[in-house]
Structure formats: C-alpha cells, structure tokens
Amino acid sequence: MSAPLLEARQLSLDIGGKTVVDRLNLNLQPGERLAILGRNGAGKSTLLSTLAGLRPPQAGAVLLDGEDCTLLPPRQAALRRAWLGQFQNDPFGSTVLETALTGRHPHLGRWAWESKRDAELARGALQALGLAGMETRQVHTLSGGERQRLAIATLLTQAATLYLLDEPLSHLDLNHQMAVLELFAGTARDCGAGVVMVLHDPALAHRFCDRALLVYGDGRCEQGTVDTILTAKTLSELYGYGLRQIEDRGQRCFIPE
Ligand code: ADP
Ligand code: MG
C-alpha cells in the first residue's frame, strides 16, 4: 500500500507559550477531505502551516508521501502540497493573470519563462473561480472576495496533490462558498487529491468532508468521521456555546440555542 499523502506522527506544537496539539497522529489518503474546526486562537492556522512544512514542530514529524517534509527542498514540497494562507499580501503591483501564474513557478526550470500551456492552466483556473475577463486587472483593485478567489485560482494552477486551505471560504458569498467546496470535492473525487480545510461552518464541514479534526486550544484534539464527530454535543463543547442538531435529507445543520 502506498504512503498517505499527508501524515503527522506524534506531532506536538506550542505557540506563544500554549500547547496547540500534543502528540497528534493524523493521516490523509488520496481523495480524502478533512475539516479542521476550533475556536479563534485555538491554533488551527499554526497546525495547518506546520502540516505544510512552513513551521517546525516542537516534536514529531510531518510526512508528505512518506517523506519527512523538513528534508524536502521547497520546490519539491510545492509540487506536492499547495497551501492557502489566511491572509493575502500584495506588496508589489501585479495583474490577476500574473498572480495566478505564480502557481506555476515550482514547475518551471530556474531560468524558464511561463509557457503557453502554463498560461492556459492559469486562465482555466481563473475561469473556474469566476474571474474570467479580469486577467489584466491589478490585484489591489479586487474586492476581498475576488482576491480570495484569485488566491484559490493560484493554488489550482499549482496543481499539487495535497491542498491545505486555511479558511478558504473567508470573504466569499454563499454562491462562491458552495462553488469552491464543490470544486475541491471534484478535485478530490476525480484527481485523487487530498484536501485539508479550516472551516467555521460545521454544517458545511459535515456535507463536504469525510473526517473532521476538532482543535480545543489546550492541546486536546479529537478526530473521526464527520457523522460521528460533528454532533451537537462535541461542537457545543468545542465552541463553548450550546447547539441543536437538525437532520434534513442526509444533511446536518446546527442551530445556536
Ligand atoms: P487560529 O487559526 O485557530 O485562530 P492561530 O494558529 O492563528 O489560531 O493562533 C494560535 C494562538 O497563538 C493565538 O492565541 C495567537 O494569538 C497566538 N499566536 C499566533 N502567532 C503568534 C506569535 N508569533 N507569537 C505568539 N503568539 C502567537
Ligand atoms: Mg487561523
């Protein structure tokens, strides 16, 4: 059997003097989607950036395709995993198309320019995110939701097998939230990609993910299939707010009490 796309072994993480996770074991197989949920400040972004190999853990290891991610050169890591950070910085002027094309950089030789094929991939990703026709716009003129969709389009042009998405739905209206979740569901189903996403809506996590990891912010974590772990009981404890659970045609909703 081949190695999982992503594996965390006995992973322990501290930040600002607090323990985020303590000896966490986790793995993700091709085609699987995992949601990470927790309160503000629980350590979700810290965990996700560690899973991306961007932050060293206090103990334990992160493996991409069975290889310790700290031993992978950045380009090799970028060919395997694509990371969507929670915030987008645009220190330099650049157009929408130029920004999407940066997703191809790990695929290019040191002195190579983007090819016609790279431009086609970038344009296809922009179209998939509803940004066709905006290729020549400057990024700083985009709305928050448009900028977020451009960040996701850039990730798609990277064409990795593992997507690590920190709050991919932030700034998106309902229509675009569903489109983005459907898109990654299709990428997982049709291309065997693995997807880990930090989400704040447990109903969407239940509908669009196979498993969920709850991060309590004091080192405790719980994981399981969405059916078993996303319940009113666990989520009320996770968020410190009472929730009621409703089932409707196989979908699960949570209503604040
Ligand atoms: P989440 O994504 O779950 O909202 P983060 O992973 O961003 O949480 O942050 C976890 C905790 O660590 C928060 O309390 C945050 O304030 C703190 N934190 C984040 N970065 C630093 C840092 N560089 N130094 C000290 N504390 C930090
Ligand atoms: Mg965060």
Coordinates of C-alpha atoms and ligand atoms in Angstrom, one line a residue:
M1 CA 0.0 0.0 0.0
S2 CA 1.4 3.5 -0.9
A3 CA 2.2 6.1 1.8
P4 CA -0.6 8.5 2.8
L5 CA -0.5 11.9 1.0
L6 CA 0.0 13.5 4.4
E7 CA 0.9 12.1 7.8
A8 CA 1.5 13.6 11.2
R9 CA 3.4 11.4 13.6
Q10 CA 3.3 12.3 17.3
L11 CA 3.1 15.9 16.4
S12 CA 3.4 18.4 19.3
L13 CA 3.1 22.2 18.7
D14 CA 3.4 25.2 21.0
I15 CA 2.8 28.8 20.2
G16 CA 3.0 31.9 22.4
G17 CA 3.5 29.6 25.5
K18 CA 0.5 27.5 24.8
T19 CA 0.1 23.9 23.5
V20 CA -1.8 23.6 20.3
V21 CA -1.6 19.9 19.7
D22 CA 0.1 17.2 21.8
R23 CA 1.3 14.0 20.1
L24 CA -1.2 14.2 17.3
N25 CA -1.3 11.3 14.8
L26 CA -3.1 12.1 11.6
N27 CA -3.1 10.8 8.0
L28 CA -4.8 11.6 4.8
Q29 CA -5.3 9.3 1.9
P30 CA -5.8 10.3 -1.8
G31 CA -9.3 11.6 -2.4
E32 CA -10.0 12.3 1.3
R33 CA -11.2 15.6 2.7
L34 CA -10.5 16.6 6.3
A35 CA -12.1 19.6 8.1
I36 CA -10.3 21.4 11.0
L37 CA -12.6 23.2 13.4
G38 CA -11.9 25.2 16.5
R39 CA -12.4 28.5 18.3
N40 CA -10.5 31.7 17.3
G41 CA -7.0 31.4 18.5
A42 CA -7.2 27.6 19.1
G43 CA -4.2 27.0 16.8
K44 CA -5.8 25.9 13.6
S45 CA -3.5 28.1 11.4
T46 CA -0.5 27.1 13.4
L47 CA -1.3 23.5 12.8
L48 CA -2.0 23.9 9.1
S49 CA 1.2 25.8 8.4
T50 CA 3.1 23.1 10.3
L51 CA 1.4 20.4 8.2
A52 CA 2.5 22.5 5.2
G53 CA 6.1 22.3 6.4
L54 CA 6.3 26.0 6.9
R55 CA 6.8 25.9 10.7
P56 CA 8.9 23.4 12.7
P57 CA 7.0 21.3 15.3
Q58 CA 8.2 21.1 18.9
A59 CA 8.2 17.3 18.5
G60 CA 7.1 14.7 16.0
A61 CA 7.2 14.8 12.2
V62 CA 5.1 15.7 9.2
L63 CA 5.4 13.4 6.2
L64 CA 4.4 14.2 2.6
D65 CA 4.0 11.0 0.5
G66 CA 6.0 9.2 3.2
E67 CA 8.9 11.7 3.2
D68 CA 9.8 14.0 6.1
C69 CA 8.8 17.4 4.9
T70 CA 11.7 19.1 6.5
L71 CA 14.0 17.1 4.2
L72 CA 12.2 18.2 1.0
P73 CA 13.6 21.2 -0.9
P74 CA 11.0 24.0 -1.2
R75 CA 10.3 23.3 -4.9
Q76 CA 9.7 19.6 -4.2
A77 CA 7.4 20.4 -1.4
A78 CA 5.5 22.9 -3.6
L79 CA 5.0 20.3 -6.3
R80 CA 3.3 18.1 -3.6
R81 CA 1.3 20.4 -1.5
A82 CA -0.4 23.8 -2.1
W83 CA -1.1 26.0 1.0
L84 CA -3.7 28.7 1.1
G85 CA -2.8 31.1 3.9
Q86 CA -5.4 33.0 5.9
F87 CA -4.2 36.4 4.6
Q88 CA -3.1 37.5 1.2
N89 CA -0.3 40.1 0.9
D90 CA 0.3 42.1 -2.3
P91 CA 3.4 44.1 -1.7
F92 CA 4.1 44.6 -5.4
G93 CA 1.8 45.6 -8.2
S94 CA 0.8 42.7 -10.4
T95 CA -2.1 41.7 -12.6
V96 CA -4.6 38.9 -11.9
L97 CA -3.1 36.7 -14.6
E98 CA 0.5 37.3 -13.4
T99 CA -0.6 36.4 -9.9
A100 CA -2.3 33.2 -11.0
L101 CA 0.8 32.2 -13.0
T102 CA 2.9 32.3 -9.8
G103 CA 1.3 28.9 -9.1
R104 CA 3.3 27.5 -12.0
H105 CA 6.7 28.6 -10.6
P106 CA 7.5 25.3 -8.9
H107 CA 7.0 23.6 -12.3
L108 CA 9.4 25.9 -14.2
G109 CA 13.2 25.5 -14.6
R110 CA 15.4 28.1 -12.9
W111 CA 15.6 30.4 -16.0
A112 CA 12.4 29.3 -17.7
W113 CA 9.5 31.6 -18.6
E114 CA 5.9 30.5 -18.3
S115 CA 4.8 28.6 -21.5
K116 CA 1.6 28.9 -23.4
R117 CA 0.4 25.8 -21.6
D118 CA 1.1 27.5 -18.2
A119 CA -1.0 30.5 -19.3
E120 CA -3.8 28.1 -20.4
L121 CA -3.8 26.4 -17.0
A122 CA -3.9 29.8 -15.2
R123 CA -6.7 31.1 -17.4
G124 CA -8.6 27.8 -16.8
A125 CA -8.2 28.2 -13.1
L126 CA -9.4 31.9 -13.2
Q127 CA -12.4 30.8 -15.2
A128 CA -13.2 28.0 -12.7
L129 CA -13.2 30.7 -10.0
G130 CA -15.4 33.1 -11.9
L131 CA -12.6 35.5 -12.7
A132 CA -12.5 35.2 -16.5
G133 CA -12.3 38.6 -18.1
M134 CA -10.4 40.1 -15.1
E135 CA -6.9 38.9 -16.3
T136 CA -5.4 42.4 -16.7
R137 CA -6.8 43.9 -13.6
Q138 CA -4.3 45.0 -10.8
V139 CA -4.7 42.8 -7.8
H140 CA -5.0 45.7 -5.4
T141 CA -8.3 46.8 -7.2
L142 CA -10.0 43.5 -6.4
S143 CA -12.7 43.1 -3.7
G144 CA -12.0 40.9 -0.7
G145 CA -14.0 38.0 -2.2
E146 CA -12.4 38.4 -5.7
R147 CA -8.9 38.4 -4.1
Q148 CA -9.7 35.3 -2.2
R149 CA -10.9 33.6 -5.3
L150 CA -7.7 34.6 -7.1
A151 CA -5.7 33.0 -4.3
I152 CA -7.6 29.8 -4.8
A153 CA -7.2 30.0 -8.6
T154 CA -3.4 30.4 -8.0
L155 CA -3.5 27.3 -5.9
L156 CA -5.2 25.4 -8.6
T157 CA -2.6 26.4 -11.2
Q158 CA 0.0 24.9 -8.8
A159 CA -1.7 21.5 -9.4
A160 CA -0.4 19.8 -6.3
T161 CA -1.9 16.5 -5.0
L162 CA -2.5 17.9 -1.5
Y163 CA -4.4 21.1 -0.7
L164 CA -4.1 22.8 2.7
L165 CA -6.7 25.5 2.9
D166 CA -6.8 28.0 5.8
E167 CA -10.4 29.4 5.9
P168 CA -10.9 29.1 2.1
L169 CA -14.4 30.5 2.5
S170 CA -13.5 33.8 4.1
H171 CA -14.9 36.8 2.2
L172 CA -16.9 34.6 -0.1
D173 CA -20.7 34.9 -0.6
L174 CA -22.9 31.8 -0.3
N175 CA -22.8 31.1 -4.0
H176 CA -19.0 31.2 -4.2
Q177 CA -18.6 29.2 -0.9
M178 CA -20.6 26.4 -2.5
A179 CA -18.7 26.7 -5.8
V180 CA -15.3 26.5 -4.0
L181 CA -16.4 23.5 -1.9
E182 CA -17.8 21.7 -4.9
L183 CA -14.6 22.4 -6.8
F184 CA -12.4 20.8 -4.2
A185 CA -14.8 17.9 -3.8
G186 CA -14.4 17.3 -7.6
T187 CA -10.6 17.6 -7.4
A188 CA -10.6 15.0 -4.6
R189 CA -13.0 12.7 -6.3
D190 CA -11.7 13.0 -9.9
C191 CA -8.0 13.6 -9.4
G192 CA -7.4 11.8 -6.0
A193 CA -6.2 15.0 -4.4
G194 CA -6.3 15.2 -0.6
V195 CA -7.9 18.3 1.0
V196 CA -7.5 19.7 4.5
M197 CA -9.5 22.8 5.2
V198 CA -10.1 25.0 8.2
L199 CA -13.8 25.7 8.2
H200 CA -16.0 27.7 10.7
D201 CA -19.4 26.2 9.5
P202 CA -19.8 22.6 10.9
A203 CA -22.8 22.0 8.5
L204 CA -20.6 22.7 5.5
A205 CA -17.8 20.5 7.1
H206 CA -20.3 17.7 7.5
R207 CA -21.5 18.0 3.9
F208 CA -18.2 18.4 2.2
C209 CA -15.7 16.4 4.3
D210 CA -15.1 12.8 5.2
R211 CA -13.5 13.4 8.5
A212 CA -13.0 16.2 11.0
L213 CA -10.4 17.2 13.5
L214 CA -11.5 19.3 16.4
V215 CA -8.8 21.5 18.0
Y216 CA -9.7 22.6 21.5
G217 CA -6.9 25.0 22.0
D218 CA -5.4 23.4 25.1
G219 CA -3.5 20.6 23.4
R220 CA -6.6 18.3 23.1
C221 CA -7.8 17.2 19.7
E222 CA -10.4 14.8 18.6
Q223 CA -10.9 13.3 15.2
G224 CA -13.3 11.0 13.5
T225 CA -15.7 10.6 10.6
V226 CA -18.0 13.7 10.2
D227 CA -21.0 11.6 11.1
T228 CA -19.6 10.5 14.4
I229 CA -17.7 13.7 15.5
L230 CA -19.8 16.6 14.2
T231 CA -22.5 16.4 16.8
A232 CA -24.3 19.0 18.9
K233 CA -22.6 17.6 22.0
T234 CA -19.0 17.8 20.7
L235 CA -19.5 21.1 18.9
S236 CA -21.2 22.7 21.9
E237 CA -18.1 21.9 23.9
L238 CA -15.7 22.9 21.2
Y239 CA -17.2 26.4 20.7
G240 CA -18.4 26.8 24.3
Y241 CA -21.9 27.6 23.0
G242 CA -25.0 25.3 23.0
L243 CA -26.0 24.0 19.6
R244 CA -29.0 22.0 18.5
Q245 CA -28.7 19.5 15.7
I246 CA -31.2 19.0 12.8
E247 CA -31.1 16.3 10.1
D248 CA -32.7 17.0 6.8
R249 CA -32.4 14.7 3.8
G250 CA -29.0 13.4 4.9
Q251 CA -27.6 16.8 5.7
R252 CA -26.9 18.0 9.2
C253 CA -27.5 21.6 10.5
F254 CA -26.6 23.1 13.8
I255 CA -28.6 25.9 15.3
P256 CA -27.3 28.1 18.2
E257 CA -29.5 27.7 21.2
Ligands
ADP1 P1 -6.4 30.1 14.9 O1 -6.0 29.9 13.5 O2 -7.0 28.8 15.4 O3 -7.4 31.2 15.1 P2 -3.6 30.6 15.3 O4 -3.0 29.4 15.0 O5 -3.5 31.8 14.3 O6 -5.2 30.4 15.8 O7 -3.0 31.2 16.7 C1 -3.0 30.4 17.9 C2 -2.6 31.2 19.1 O8 -1.3 31.6 19.0 C3 -3.4 32.5 19.2 O9 -3.7 32.7 20.6 C4 -2.5 33.6 18.7 O10 -2.8 34.8 19.3 C5 -1.2 33.0 19.1 N1 0.0 33.4 18.2 C6 0.0 33.3 16.9 N2 1.1 33.7 16.4 C7 1.9 34.0 17.4 C8 3.2 34.5 17.6 N3 4.0 34.7 16.6 N4 3.7 34.7 18.9 C9 2.9 34.5 19.9 N5 1.6 34.0 19.8 C10 1.1 33.8 18.6
MG2 MG -6.4 31.0 11.8

